[in-house]
């Protein structure tokens, strides 16, 4: 009976959209069923393995994408070739800067990712005709800006222990778009210890030492190299400063 009711509620939604866990929280949440059908005709679902380059800095923008699953790493390349991680994106984040001709960052799959890609022209035409969609994308952009400012505080003012705790809390509360950020969280770290150190402005040794301390204090447990369990997110949050 429950399955039948679910079919009725999603009868007008394109099949490709029904299994999207990020749809309601992302830009598509502003679209009607008929608008979803129109957008679905212009989109394609693509999968990329961890480490795949998704876009290069200064590369012409030909499409945008919504992150459906996984983690995307945003980086800037310095003149001497050094790389700096400047952000992470999770479902249902929007990849790309609207109306830009070139990508302003490099994008790489930090984990296996699933993306819903749409051509630049198709989405920009829909935005011109749909104020609600434009408003939703503006809200997402402003949310990411607020999060970036919060992260500047983390990098500039917090201790090493607070930085590592903040990073783990960020992953725990963002990696699964269906969670509400409470209670138990289990996830695979999408970054290596070296990448985490780069992202936080710390050394690899410091990152490892702080993770070991959280493990010793039973704030987290680790299975293998990357499988992390946070039994109580409130306890981890308390370590974030």
mmCIF file of C-alpha atoms in Angstrom:
data_model
loop_
_atom_site.group_PDB
_atom_site.id
_atom_site.type_symbol
_atom_site.label_atom_id
_atom_site.label_comp_id
_atom_site.label_asym_id
_atom_site.label_seq_id
_atom_site.Cartn_x
_atom_site.Cartn_y
_atom_site.Cartn_z
ATOM 1 C CA UNK A 1 0.000 0.000 0.000
ATOM 2 C CA UNK A 2 2.816 2.400 0.897
ATOM 3 C CA UNK A 3 4.531 1.740 -2.444
ATOM 4 C CA UNK A 4 1.305 2.565 -4.292
ATOM 5 C CA UNK A 5 0.947 5.885 -2.462
ATOM 6 C CA UNK A 6 4.570 6.727 -3.296
ATOM 7 C CA UNK A 7 3.894 6.055 -6.987
ATOM 8 C CA UNK A 8 0.923 8.428 -6.918
ATOM 9 C CA UNK A 9 3.014 11.202 -5.342
ATOM 10 C CA UNK A 10 5.774 10.802 -7.946
ATOM 11 C CA UNK A 11 3.629 9.979 -10.964
ATOM 12 C CA UNK A 12 4.508 13.182 -12.798
ATOM 13 C CA UNK A 13 8.185 13.242 -11.803
ATOM 14 C CA UNK A 14 10.716 12.018 -14.388
ATOM 15 C CA UNK A 15 12.078 8.565 -13.584
ATOM 16 C CA UNK A 16 15.642 9.874 -13.409
ATOM 17 C CA UNK A 17 14.586 12.357 -10.698
ATOM 18 C CA UNK A 18 12.707 9.941 -8.445
ATOM 19 C CA UNK A 19 15.819 8.321 -7.010
ATOM 20 C CA UNK A 20 17.660 11.628 -6.504
ATOM 21 C CA UNK A 21 18.154 12.072 -2.760
ATOM 22 C CA UNK A 22 19.270 15.680 -3.281
ATOM 23 C CA UNK A 23 16.354 16.849 -5.441
ATOM 24 C CA UNK A 24 14.190 18.524 -2.797
ATOM 25 C CA UNK A 25 17.056 20.405 -1.160
ATOM 26 C CA UNK A 26 18.760 21.485 -4.382
ATOM 27 C CA UNK A 27 17.776 23.742 -7.263
ATOM 28 C CA UNK A 28 15.212 21.227 -8.519
ATOM 29 C CA UNK A 29 13.139 21.786 -5.387
ATOM 30 C CA UNK A 30 11.977 25.050 -6.953
ATOM 31 C CA UNK A 31 10.591 23.325 -10.068
ATOM 32 C CA UNK A 32 7.115 22.009 -10.799
ATOM 33 C CA UNK A 33 6.657 18.493 -12.179
ATOM 34 C CA UNK A 34 6.294 19.827 -15.733
ATOM 35 C CA UNK A 35 9.446 21.939 -15.303
ATOM 36 C CA UNK A 36 11.295 18.880 -13.998
ATOM 37 C CA UNK A 37 10.259 17.033 -17.147
ATOM 38 C CA UNK A 38 11.610 19.886 -19.279
ATOM 39 C CA UNK A 39 14.883 19.980 -17.358
ATOM 40 C CA UNK A 40 15.259 16.181 -17.402
ATOM 41 C CA UNK A 41 15.279 16.241 -21.205
ATOM 42 C CA UNK A 42 18.396 18.432 -21.037
ATOM 43 C CA UNK A 43 20.270 16.552 -18.300
ATOM 44 C CA UNK A 44 22.403 13.433 -18.057
ATOM 45 C CA UNK A 45 23.572 11.477 -15.048
ATOM 46 C CA UNK A 46 27.324 10.878 -15.016
ATOM 47 C CA UNK A 47 29.552 8.928 -12.637
ATOM 48 C CA UNK A 48 33.204 9.660 -11.924
ATOM 49 C CA UNK A 49 35.693 7.682 -9.878
ATOM 50 C CA UNK A 50 37.665 9.306 -7.077
ATOM 51 C CA UNK A 51 40.535 11.358 -8.492
ATOM 52 C CA UNK A 52 38.841 12.202 -11.793
ATOM 53 C CA UNK A 53 39.199 15.778 -13.030
ATOM 54 C CA UNK A 54 35.760 17.340 -13.475
ATOM 55 C CA UNK A 55 36.814 20.814 -14.591
ATOM 56 C CA UNK A 56 40.083 22.699 -14.918
ATOM 57 C CA UNK A 57 40.741 26.262 -13.858
ATOM 58 C CA UNK A 58 40.225 28.694 -16.767
ATOM 59 C CA UNK A 59 38.500 25.969 -18.814
ATOM 60 C CA UNK A 60 35.486 27.213 -20.836
ATOM 61 C CA UNK A 61 32.183 26.478 -19.075
ATOM 62 C CA UNK A 62 29.914 24.366 -21.256
ATOM 63 C CA UNK A 63 27.706 22.804 -18.576
ATOM 64 C CA UNK A 64 26.680 22.985 -14.941
ATOM 65 C CA UNK A 65 25.962 20.154 -12.549
ATOM 66 C CA UNK A 66 24.243 19.242 -9.326
ATOM 67 C CA UNK A 67 26.132 16.926 -6.988
ATOM 68 C CA UNK A 68 23.858 13.934 -6.347
ATOM 69 C CA UNK A 69 26.273 11.763 -4.335
ATOM 70 C CA UNK A 70 29.867 11.996 -3.225
ATOM 71 C CA UNK A 71 32.291 14.832 -2.548
ATOM 72 C CA UNK A 72 33.882 17.273 -4.994
ATOM 73 C CA UNK A 73 37.166 19.014 -4.185
ATOM 74 C CA UNK A 74 37.710 22.610 -5.358
ATOM 75 C CA UNK A 75 41.288 23.771 -5.807
ATOM 76 C CA UNK A 76 43.292 26.768 -6.989
ATOM 77 C CA UNK A 77 46.712 26.433 -8.583
ATOM 78 C CA UNK A 78 49.412 28.920 -7.590
ATOM 79 C CA UNK A 79 51.892 30.304 -10.110
ATOM 80 C CA UNK A 80 54.633 27.969 -8.886
ATOM 81 C CA UNK A 81 52.413 24.928 -9.390
ATOM 82 C CA UNK A 82 51.361 24.411 -5.779
ATOM 83 C CA UNK A 83 47.747 23.411 -5.197
ATOM 84 C CA UNK A 84 45.461 24.762 -2.483
ATOM 85 C CA UNK A 85 42.119 23.186 -1.615
ATOM 86 C CA UNK A 86 39.641 26.055 -1.303
ATOM 87 C CA UNK A 87 36.407 24.170 -0.745
ATOM 88 C CA UNK A 88 34.393 20.974 -0.802
ATOM 89 C CA UNK A 89 31.012 20.394 -2.383
ATOM 90 C CA UNK A 90 28.390 17.841 -1.387
ATOM 91 C CA UNK A 91 24.880 16.945 -2.527
ATOM 92 C CA UNK A 92 22.882 19.007 -3.429
ATOM 93 C CA UNK A 93 25.504 21.690 -4.159
ATOM 94 C CA UNK A 94 25.541 23.386 -7.554
ATOM 95 C CA UNK A 95 28.779 23.068 -9.512
ATOM 96 C CA UNK A 96 29.830 26.057 -11.569
ATOM 97 C CA UNK A 97 29.400 29.811 -11.474
ATOM 98 C CA UNK A 98 26.332 30.950 -13.368
ATOM 99 C CA UNK A 99 26.909 33.030 -16.503
ATOM 100 C CA UNK A 100 30.690 32.669 -16.296
ATOM 101 C CA UNK A 101 32.673 31.902 -19.427
ATOM 102 C CA UNK A 102 35.527 30.154 -17.619
ATOM 103 C CA UNK A 103 35.838 27.998 -14.544
ATOM 104 C CA UNK A 104 37.413 29.945 -11.666
ATOM 105 C CA UNK A 105 38.576 26.801 -9.826
ATOM 106 C CA UNK A 106 39.639 23.269 -10.649
ATOM 107 C CA UNK A 107 37.178 20.550 -9.645
ATOM 108 C CA UNK A 108 38.124 16.989 -8.794
ATOM 109 C CA UNK A 109 36.154 13.999 -7.531
ATOM 110 C CA UNK A 110 37.373 13.552 -3.947
ATOM 111 C CA UNK A 111 35.335 10.345 -3.736
ATOM 112 C CA UNK A 112 33.279 8.437 -6.270
ATOM 113 C CA UNK A 113 30.677 10.974 -7.367
ATOM 114 C CA UNK A 114 27.383 11.047 -9.200
ATOM 115 C CA UNK A 115 26.486 14.268 -10.997
ATOM 116 C CA UNK A 116 23.427 15.517 -12.840
ATOM 117 C CA UNK A 117 24.804 17.615 -15.696
ATOM 118 C CA UNK A 118 22.874 20.176 -17.723
ATOM 119 C CA UNK A 119 24.116 22.298 -20.590
ATOM 120 C CA UNK A 120 24.961 25.922 -19.831
ATOM 121 C CA UNK A 121 22.538 27.274 -22.418
ATOM 122 C CA UNK A 122 19.597 25.115 -21.348
ATOM 123 C CA UNK A 123 19.842 26.039 -17.674
ATOM 124 C CA UNK A 124 20.370 29.732 -18.301
ATOM 125 C CA UNK A 125 17.277 29.786 -20.532
ATOM 126 C CA UNK A 126 15.243 28.147 -17.747
ATOM 127 C CA UNK A 127 16.541 30.675 -15.227
ATOM 128 C CA UNK A 128 15.475 33.558 -17.472
ATOM 129 C CA UNK A 129 11.935 32.146 -17.552
ATOM 130 C CA UNK A 130 11.688 30.998 -13.922
ATOM 131 C CA UNK A 131 12.235 33.510 -11.081
ATOM 132 C CA UNK A 132 11.755 30.755 -8.461
ATOM 133 C CA UNK A 133 14.642 28.772 -9.919
ATOM 134 C CA UNK A 134 16.851 31.863 -10.005
ATOM 135 C CA UNK A 135 15.901 32.600 -6.391
ATOM 136 C CA UNK A 136 16.733 29.039 -5.293
ATOM 137 C CA UNK A 137 20.137 29.162 -6.969
ATOM 138 C CA UNK A 138 20.817 32.545 -5.376
ATOM 139 C CA UNK A 139 19.948 31.064 -1.968
ATOM 140 C CA UNK A 140 22.348 28.174 -2.562
ATOM 141 C CA UNK A 141 25.101 30.578 -3.614
ATOM 142 C CA UNK A 142 24.605 32.724 -0.509
ATOM 143 C CA UNK A 143 24.587 29.631 1.722
ATOM 144 C CA UNK A 144 27.915 28.528 0.261
ATOM 145 C CA UNK A 145 29.271 32.056 0.791
ATOM 146 C CA UNK A 146 28.188 31.977 4.446
ATOM 147 C CA UNK A 147 29.821 28.566 4.891
ATOM 148 C CA UNK A 148 33.029 29.835 3.278
ATOM 149 C CA UNK A 149 33.110 32.761 5.725
ATOM 150 C CA UNK A 150 32.558 30.395 8.638
ATOM 151 C CA UNK A 151 35.421 28.279 7.364
ATOM 152 C CA UNK A 152 37.675 31.356 7.266
ATOM 153 C CA UNK A 153 37.066 31.683 11.008
ATOM 154 C CA UNK A 154 38.002 28.027 11.462
ATOM 155 C CA UNK A 155 41.257 28.453 9.549
ATOM 156 C CA UNK A 156 42.177 31.791 11.070
ATOM 157 C CA UNK A 157 41.216 31.459 14.722
ATOM 158 C CA UNK A 158 40.784 27.852 15.809
ATOM 159 C CA UNK A 159 43.381 25.558 17.332
ATOM 160 C CA UNK A 160 44.666 22.480 15.513
ATOM 161 C CA UNK A 161 42.375 20.251 17.597
ATOM 162 C CA UNK A 162 39.366 22.446 16.792
ATOM 163 C CA UNK A 163 40.238 22.545 13.080
ATOM 164 C CA UNK A 164 40.386 18.758 12.765
ATOM 165 C CA UNK A 165 37.158 18.371 14.757
ATOM 166 C CA UNK A 166 35.476 21.007 12.571
ATOM 167 C CA UNK A 167 36.592 19.198 9.427
ATOM 168 C CA UNK A 168 35.210 15.857 10.633
ATOM 169 C CA UNK A 169 31.965 17.535 11.677
ATOM 170 C CA UNK A 170 31.695 19.162 8.239
ATOM 171 C CA UNK A 171 31.998 15.790 6.508
ATOM 172 C CA UNK A 172 29.695 14.008 8.970
ATOM 173 C CA UNK A 173 26.888 16.543 8.512
ATOM 174 C CA UNK A 174 27.189 17.097 4.756
ATOM 175 C CA UNK A 175 28.220 13.853 3.068
ATOM 176 C CA UNK A 176 24.711 12.338 3.111
ATOM 177 C CA UNK A 177 21.933 14.695 1.929
ATOM 178 C CA UNK A 178 19.261 12.588 3.676
ATOM 179 C CA UNK A 179 20.647 13.028 7.198
ATOM 180 C CA UNK A 180 19.617 15.792 9.590
ATOM 181 C CA UNK A 181 23.003 16.193 11.289
ATOM 182 C CA UNK A 182 22.108 14.506 14.570
ATOM 183 C CA UNK A 183 23.044 11.350 16.431
ATOM 184 C CA UNK A 184 25.226 8.676 14.832
ATOM 185 C CA UNK A 185 27.207 9.257 11.634
ATOM 186 C CA UNK A 186 29.309 6.763 9.655
ATOM 187 C CA UNK A 187 31.282 7.842 6.598
ATOM 188 C CA UNK A 188 34.442 7.320 4.565
ATOM 189 C CA UNK A 189 36.903 10.185 4.653
ATOM 190 C CA UNK A 190 36.907 11.689 1.141
ATOM 191 C CA UNK A 191 40.380 13.225 1.560
ATOM 192 C CA UNK A 192 43.768 11.751 2.344
ATOM 193 C CA UNK A 193 45.595 12.895 5.467
ATOM 194 C CA UNK A 194 47.767 15.032 3.177
ATOM 195 C CA UNK A 195 44.724 16.700 1.614
ATOM 196 C CA UNK A 196 43.180 17.283 5.038
ATOM 197 C CA UNK A 197 46.413 18.923 6.166
ATOM 198 C CA UNK A 198 46.423 21.107 3.044
ATOM 199 C CA UNK A 199 42.785 22.094 3.572
ATOM 200 C CA UNK A 200 43.348 22.986 7.238
ATOM 201 C CA UNK A 201 46.782 24.596 6.944
ATOM 202 C CA UNK A 202 48.363 21.967 9.193
ATOM 203 C CA UNK A 203 51.051 19.309 8.832
ATOM 204 C CA UNK A 204 50.157 15.680 8.178
ATOM 205 C CA UNK A 205 51.686 14.765 11.530
ATOM 206 C CA UNK A 206 49.461 17.250 13.348
ATOM 207 C CA UNK A 207 46.335 15.969 11.601
ATOM 208 C CA UNK A 208 47.213 12.357 12.478
ATOM 209 C CA UNK A 209 47.940 13.293 16.077
ATOM 210 C CA UNK A 210 44.621 15.114 16.515
ATOM 211 C CA UNK A 211 42.641 12.286 14.900
ATOM 212 C CA UNK A 212 44.390 9.809 17.219
ATOM 213 C CA UNK A 213 43.435 11.965 20.224
ATOM 214 C CA UNK A 214 39.773 12.047 19.180
ATOM 215 C CA UNK A 215 39.922 8.287 18.788
ATOM 216 C CA UNK A 216 41.538 7.828 22.204
ATOM 217 C CA UNK A 217 38.824 10.017 23.744
ATOM 218 C CA UNK A 218 36.167 7.890 21.996
ATOM 219 C CA UNK A 219 34.732 10.869 20.169
ATOM 220 C CA UNK A 220 35.286 8.897 16.941
ATOM 221 C CA UNK A 221 36.295 5.391 15.967
ATOM 222 C CA UNK A 222 38.155 4.429 12.791
ATOM 223 C CA UNK A 223 38.025 1.179 10.858
ATOM 224 C CA UNK A 224 40.822 0.635 8.352
ATOM 225 C CA UNK A 225 42.250 3.829 6.881
ATOM 226 C CA UNK A 226 39.175 5.958 6.160
ATOM 227 C CA UNK A 227 36.005 4.501 7.677
ATOM 228 C CA UNK A 228 34.960 6.866 10.477
ATOM 229 C CA UNK A 229 32.156 6.417 12.985
ATOM 230 C CA UNK A 230 30.931 9.338 15.088
ATOM 231 C CA UNK A 231 28.700 7.838 17.806
ATOM 232 C CA UNK A 232 27.480 11.237 19.020
ATOM 233 C CA UNK A 233 27.683 14.286 16.755
ATOM 234 C CA UNK A 234 27.012 16.585 19.714
ATOM 235 C CA UNK A 235 30.211 15.357 21.372
ATOM 236 C CA UNK A 236 32.179 16.058 18.197
ATOM 237 C CA UNK A 237 30.571 19.486 17.854
ATOM 238 C CA UNK A 238 31.691 20.319 21.380
ATOM 239 C CA UNK A 239 35.291 19.827 20.227
ATOM 240 C CA UNK A 240 34.889 22.311 17.356
ATOM 241 C CA UNK A 241 35.267 25.417 19.505
#
